[in-house]
Coordinates of C-alpha atoms in Angstrom, one line a residue:
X66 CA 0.0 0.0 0.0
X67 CA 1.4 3.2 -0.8
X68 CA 2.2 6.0 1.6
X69 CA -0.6 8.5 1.7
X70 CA -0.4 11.9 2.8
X71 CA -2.5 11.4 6.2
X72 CA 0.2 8.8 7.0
X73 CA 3.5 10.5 5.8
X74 CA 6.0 12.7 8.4
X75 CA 5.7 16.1 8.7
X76 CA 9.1 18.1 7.7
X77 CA 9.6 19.5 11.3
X78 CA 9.0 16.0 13.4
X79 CA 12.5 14.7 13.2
X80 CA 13.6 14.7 17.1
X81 CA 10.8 16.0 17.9
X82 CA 10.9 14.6 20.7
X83 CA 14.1 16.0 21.9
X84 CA 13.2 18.9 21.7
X85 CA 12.0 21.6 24.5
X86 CA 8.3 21.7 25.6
X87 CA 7.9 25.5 24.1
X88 CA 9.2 24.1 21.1
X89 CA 6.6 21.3 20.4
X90 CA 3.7 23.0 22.1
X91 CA 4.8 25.7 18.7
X92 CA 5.3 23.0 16.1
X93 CA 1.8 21.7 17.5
X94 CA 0.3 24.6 17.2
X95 CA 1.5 25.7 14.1
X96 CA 1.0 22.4 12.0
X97 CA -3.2 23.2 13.8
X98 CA -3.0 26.4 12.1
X99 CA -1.6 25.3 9.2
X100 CA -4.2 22.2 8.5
X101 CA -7.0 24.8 9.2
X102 CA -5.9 26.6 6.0
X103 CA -6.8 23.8 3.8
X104 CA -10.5 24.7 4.2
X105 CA -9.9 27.2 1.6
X106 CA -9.2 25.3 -1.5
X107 CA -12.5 23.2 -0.9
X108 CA -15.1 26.8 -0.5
X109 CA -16.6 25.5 -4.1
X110 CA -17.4 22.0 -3.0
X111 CA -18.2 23.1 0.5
X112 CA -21.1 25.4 -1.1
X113 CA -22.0 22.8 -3.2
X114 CA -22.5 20.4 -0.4
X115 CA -24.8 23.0 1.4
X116 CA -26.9 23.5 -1.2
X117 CA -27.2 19.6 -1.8
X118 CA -28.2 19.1 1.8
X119 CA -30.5 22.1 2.1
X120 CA -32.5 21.3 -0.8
X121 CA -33.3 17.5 0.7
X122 CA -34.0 19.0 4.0
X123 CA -36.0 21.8 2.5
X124 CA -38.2 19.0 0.2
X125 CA -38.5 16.6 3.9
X126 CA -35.2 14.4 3.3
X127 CA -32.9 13.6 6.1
X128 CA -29.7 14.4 7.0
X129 CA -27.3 11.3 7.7
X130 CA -23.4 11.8 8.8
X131 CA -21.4 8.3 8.8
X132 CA -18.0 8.1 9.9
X133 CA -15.1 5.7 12.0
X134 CA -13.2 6.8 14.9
X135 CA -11.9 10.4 15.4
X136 CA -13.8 11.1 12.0
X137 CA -17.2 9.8 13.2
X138 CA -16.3 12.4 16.9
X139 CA -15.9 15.5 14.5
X140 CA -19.1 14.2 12.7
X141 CA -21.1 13.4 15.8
X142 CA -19.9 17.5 17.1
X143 CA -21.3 18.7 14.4
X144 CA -24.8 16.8 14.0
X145 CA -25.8 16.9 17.6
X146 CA -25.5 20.9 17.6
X147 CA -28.0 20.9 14.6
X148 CA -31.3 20.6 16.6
X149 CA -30.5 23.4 19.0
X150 CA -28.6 25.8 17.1
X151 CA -30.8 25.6 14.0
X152 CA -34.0 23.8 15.4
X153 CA -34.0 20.8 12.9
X154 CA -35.7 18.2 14.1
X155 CA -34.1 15.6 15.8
X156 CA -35.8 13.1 13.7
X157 CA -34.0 14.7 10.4
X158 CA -30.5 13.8 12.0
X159 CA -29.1 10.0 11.8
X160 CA -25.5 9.3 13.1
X161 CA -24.1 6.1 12.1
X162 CA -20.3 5.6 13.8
X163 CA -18.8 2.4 13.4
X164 CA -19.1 0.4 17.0
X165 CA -22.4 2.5 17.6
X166 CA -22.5 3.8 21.1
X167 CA -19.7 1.7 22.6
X168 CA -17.4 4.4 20.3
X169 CA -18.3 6.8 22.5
X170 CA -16.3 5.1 25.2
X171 CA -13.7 2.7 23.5
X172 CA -13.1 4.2 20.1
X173 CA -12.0 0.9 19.6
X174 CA -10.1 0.4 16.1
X175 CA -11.8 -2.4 14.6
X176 CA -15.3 -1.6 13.7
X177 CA -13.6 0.9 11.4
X178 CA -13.3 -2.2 9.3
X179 CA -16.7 -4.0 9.4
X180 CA -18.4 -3.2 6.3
X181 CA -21.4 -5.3 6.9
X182 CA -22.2 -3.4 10.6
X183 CA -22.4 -0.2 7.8
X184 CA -24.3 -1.5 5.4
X185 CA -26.8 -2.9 8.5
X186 CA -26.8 1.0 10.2
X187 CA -27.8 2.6 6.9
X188 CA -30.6 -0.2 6.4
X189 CA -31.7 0.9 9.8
X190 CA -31.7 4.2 9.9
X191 CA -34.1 3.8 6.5
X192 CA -31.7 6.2 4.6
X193 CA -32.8 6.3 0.8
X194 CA -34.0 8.6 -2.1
X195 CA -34.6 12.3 -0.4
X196 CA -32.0 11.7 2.1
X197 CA -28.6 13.0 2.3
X198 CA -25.4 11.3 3.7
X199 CA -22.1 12.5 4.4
X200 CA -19.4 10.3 4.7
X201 CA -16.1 11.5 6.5
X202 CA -12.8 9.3 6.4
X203 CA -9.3 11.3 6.9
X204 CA -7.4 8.7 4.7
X205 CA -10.7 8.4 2.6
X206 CA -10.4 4.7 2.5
X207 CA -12.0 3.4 5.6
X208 CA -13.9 0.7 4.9
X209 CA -17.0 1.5 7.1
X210 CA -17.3 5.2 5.7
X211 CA -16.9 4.2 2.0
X212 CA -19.3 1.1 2.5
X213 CA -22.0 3.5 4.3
X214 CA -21.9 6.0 1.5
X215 CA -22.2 3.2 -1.6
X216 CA -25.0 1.7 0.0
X217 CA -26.8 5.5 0.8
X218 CA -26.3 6.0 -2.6
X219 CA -27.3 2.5 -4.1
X220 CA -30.4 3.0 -2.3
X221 CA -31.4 6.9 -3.8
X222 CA -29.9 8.7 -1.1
X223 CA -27.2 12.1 -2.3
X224 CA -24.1 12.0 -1.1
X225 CA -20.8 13.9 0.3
X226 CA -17.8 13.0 0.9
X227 CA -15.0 14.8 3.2
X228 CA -11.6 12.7 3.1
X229 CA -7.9 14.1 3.2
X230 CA -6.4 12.0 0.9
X231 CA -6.3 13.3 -2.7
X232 CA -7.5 10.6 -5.2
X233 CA -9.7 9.0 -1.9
X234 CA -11.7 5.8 -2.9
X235 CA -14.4 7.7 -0.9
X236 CA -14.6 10.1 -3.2
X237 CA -15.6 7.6 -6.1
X238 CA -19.5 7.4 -5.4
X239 CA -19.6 10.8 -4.2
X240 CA -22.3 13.4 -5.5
X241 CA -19.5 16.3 -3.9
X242 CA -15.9 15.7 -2.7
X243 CA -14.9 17.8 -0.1
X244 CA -10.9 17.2 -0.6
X245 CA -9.3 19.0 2.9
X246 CA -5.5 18.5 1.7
X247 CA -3.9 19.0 5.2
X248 CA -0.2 18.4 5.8
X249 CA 1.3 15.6 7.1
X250 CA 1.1 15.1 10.8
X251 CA 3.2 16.4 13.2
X252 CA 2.6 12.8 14.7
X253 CA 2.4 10.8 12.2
X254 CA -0.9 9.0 11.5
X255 CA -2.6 11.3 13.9
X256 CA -5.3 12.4 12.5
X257 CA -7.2 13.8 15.0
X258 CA -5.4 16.3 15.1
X259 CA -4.8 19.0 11.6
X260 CA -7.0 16.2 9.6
X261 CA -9.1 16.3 12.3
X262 CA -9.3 20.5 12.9
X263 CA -10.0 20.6 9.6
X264 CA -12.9 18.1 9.2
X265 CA -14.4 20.2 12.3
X266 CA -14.0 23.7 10.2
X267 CA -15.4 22.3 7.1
X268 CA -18.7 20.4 8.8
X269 CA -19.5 23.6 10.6
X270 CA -19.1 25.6 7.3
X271 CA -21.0 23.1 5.3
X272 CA -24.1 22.9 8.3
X273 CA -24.5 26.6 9.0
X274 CA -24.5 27.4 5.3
X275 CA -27.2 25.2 4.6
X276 CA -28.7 26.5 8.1
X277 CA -28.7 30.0 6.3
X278 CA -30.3 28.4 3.0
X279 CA -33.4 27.5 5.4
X280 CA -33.6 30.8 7.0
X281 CA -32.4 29.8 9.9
X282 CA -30.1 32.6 10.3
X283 CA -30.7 36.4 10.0
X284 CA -27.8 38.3 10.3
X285 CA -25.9 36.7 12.9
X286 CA -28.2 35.6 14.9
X287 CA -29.4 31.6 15.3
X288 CA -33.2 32.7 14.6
X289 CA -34.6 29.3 14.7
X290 CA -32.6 27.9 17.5
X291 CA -34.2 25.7 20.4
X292 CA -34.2 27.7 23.3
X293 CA -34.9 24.9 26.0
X294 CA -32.8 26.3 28.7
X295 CA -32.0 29.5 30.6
X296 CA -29.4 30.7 28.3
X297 CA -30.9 30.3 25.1
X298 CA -34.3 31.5 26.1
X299 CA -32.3 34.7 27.4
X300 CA -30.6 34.9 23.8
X301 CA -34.0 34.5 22.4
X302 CA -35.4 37.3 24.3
X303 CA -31.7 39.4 23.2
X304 CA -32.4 38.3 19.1
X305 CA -35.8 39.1 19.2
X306 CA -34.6 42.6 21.2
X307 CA -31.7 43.1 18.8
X308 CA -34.0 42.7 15.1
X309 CA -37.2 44.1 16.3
X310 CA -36.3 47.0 18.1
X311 CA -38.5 46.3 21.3
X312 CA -37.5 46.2 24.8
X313 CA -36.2 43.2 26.4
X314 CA -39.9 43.1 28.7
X315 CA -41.7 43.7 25.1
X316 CA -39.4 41.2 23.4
X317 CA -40.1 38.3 26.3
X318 CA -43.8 38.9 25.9
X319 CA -44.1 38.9 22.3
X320 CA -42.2 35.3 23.0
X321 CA -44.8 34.1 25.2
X322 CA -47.0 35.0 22.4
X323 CA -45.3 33.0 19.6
X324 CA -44.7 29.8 21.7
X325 CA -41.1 30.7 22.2
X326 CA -40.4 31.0 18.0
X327 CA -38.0 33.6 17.5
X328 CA -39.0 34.2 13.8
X329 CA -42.9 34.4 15.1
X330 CA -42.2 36.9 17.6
X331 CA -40.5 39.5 15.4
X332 CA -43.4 39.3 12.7
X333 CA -45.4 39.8 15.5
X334 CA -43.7 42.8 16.8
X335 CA -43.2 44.2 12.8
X336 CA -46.7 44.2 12.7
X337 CA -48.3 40.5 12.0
X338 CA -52.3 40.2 13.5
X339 CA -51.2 36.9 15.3
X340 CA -48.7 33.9 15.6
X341 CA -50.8 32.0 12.8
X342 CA -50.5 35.3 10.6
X343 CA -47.0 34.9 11.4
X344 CA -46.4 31.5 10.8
X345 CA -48.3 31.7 7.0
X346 CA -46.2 34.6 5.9
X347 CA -42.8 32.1 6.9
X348 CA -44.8 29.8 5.2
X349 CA -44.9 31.7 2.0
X350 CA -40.8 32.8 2.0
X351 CA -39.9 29.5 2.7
X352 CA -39.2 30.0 6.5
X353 CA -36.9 33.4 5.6
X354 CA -37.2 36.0 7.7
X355 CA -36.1 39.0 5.1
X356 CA -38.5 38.4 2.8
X357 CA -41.2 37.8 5.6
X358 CA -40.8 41.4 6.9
X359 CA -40.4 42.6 3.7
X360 CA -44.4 40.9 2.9
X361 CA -45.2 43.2 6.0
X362 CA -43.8 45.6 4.5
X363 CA -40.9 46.5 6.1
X364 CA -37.3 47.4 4.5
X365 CA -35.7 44.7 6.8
X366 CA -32.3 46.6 5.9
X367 CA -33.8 49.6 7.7
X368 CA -36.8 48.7 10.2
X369 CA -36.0 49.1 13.9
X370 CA -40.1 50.2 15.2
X371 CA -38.0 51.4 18.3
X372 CA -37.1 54.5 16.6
X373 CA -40.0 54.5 14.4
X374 CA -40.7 52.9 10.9
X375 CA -37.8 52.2 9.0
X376 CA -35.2 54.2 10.9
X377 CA -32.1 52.9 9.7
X378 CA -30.4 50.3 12.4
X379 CA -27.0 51.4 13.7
X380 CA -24.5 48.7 12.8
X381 CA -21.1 48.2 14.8

């Protein structure tokens, strides 16, 4: 088998372990920084992968991430943070990691391997046509991940692939490649570590730009987030504060009116007769929240009813 990049030496580990702590705690940090970088030669694919799983979420699909060791961690970061950041259902989300929940505790090496305990977990997670599954590998040839996107595929579902190996077998069956060409590991073989920092920076850039295809962000802000404890119903209460214009008393009322739905409570407070009003115009722009005000007609680039119709909002 030949040497792949994932498992080849980086240029500054020779005695690296003779050298000073300062001095690897800076090679460490540096080869991070470095593998962080190769986000930016995979933007194109990255958007495309957004759009792919926006439009099967938008049209009732699924979202399915399926991945092996420190791979499957980055994935499992990034799908559990969907439902409360961006309020899509829990049922949309399906997380197949080789060894299933025993990963979470052993990590053990070998399931990475079993290509029939893949093709079982997409079988019972029901993935097919409408669905989308993203398959992550760092070497792009673990045998679980690739086995987990065929089958997806084989069985109607679209597909991504995020690997650090150019010319991954991953890749083959793949609707997008995400290709994250990190260095070489300052441990060799590591690659939990840049591969790994990597794989993190591209799933958060491929979720929350298909988050923002939903209209699930305006602005900044998380406007369709699950606020189901004390801090996110206080940064409800902020958003709703912050778009609208209102006081933080007028902003946790017009909350209480909406059923705690950000998006709700800011038509209501731009002007909508009730929460069902509200919910029909986010009907009708496809959940966005720009358009929405605009149907009220408001200039959302300009409306702030704190200081009167379509003052213009002061912006830091």
């Amino acid at each position: 088998m030949a040497e792949t990049r994932t498992e080849a030496l980086h240029q500054n580990a020779e005695g690296l372990d003779v050298q000073t702590p300062d001095a690897i705690l800076s090679f460490l940090a540096n080869a991070q920084i470095e593998a962080a970088k190769a986000v930016h030669g995979a933007i194109p694919a990255i958007a495309a992968a957004a759009d792919l799983i926006a439009r099967q979420l938008r049209t009732g699909g699924r979202l399915a991430y399926a991945a092996a060791g420190s791979s499957g961690l980055m994935a499992v970061a990034d799908a559990l943070e969907l439902p409360g950041t961006f309020g899509i259902a829990r049922d949309r989300i399906a997380i197949l990691i080789a060894g299933g929940d025993e990963a979470f505790r052993t990590l053990a090496g070998g399931p990475e391997d079993d290509t029939e305990e893949a093709s079982a977990a997409v079988v019972a997670a029901n993935i097919g046509s409408g669905d989308c599954l993203i398959a992550i590998s760092a070497s792009g040839s673990t045998p679980y991940a690739v086995q987990a996107l065929n089958d997806a595929r084989s069985r109607g579902a679209a597909t991504i692939a995020v690997a650090n190996n150019r010319g991954a077998p991953l890749f083959k069956q793949a609707d997008v490649a995400i290709l994250l060409e990190t260095p070489p590991e300052l441990i060799a073989g590591s690659t939990r570590m840049g591969a790994g920092t990597a794989q993190k920076i591209a799933l958060n850039m491929v979720s929350t730009l298909a988050a923002i295809h939903l209209g699930h962000v305006h602005d900044g802000y998380m406007v369709n987030l699950s606020a189901d404890n004390i801090k996110l119903r206080d940064r409800a209460v902020r958003m709703v504060a912050a778009i609208s214009g209102k006081s933080r008393e007028d902003a946790a009322r017009l909350l209480e009116e909406s059923g705690g739905v950000v998006k709700t409570a800011i038509l209501l407070a731009a002007g909508a007769a009730n929460a069902d009003t509200a919910e029909k115009i986010l009907e009708g722009t496809g959940q966005k929240l720009r358009p929405a005000l605009s149907a009220l007609g408001h200039d959302p680039e300009k409306w702030n009813p704190l200081f009167g119709k379509d003052h213009a909002r002061t912006r830091k």
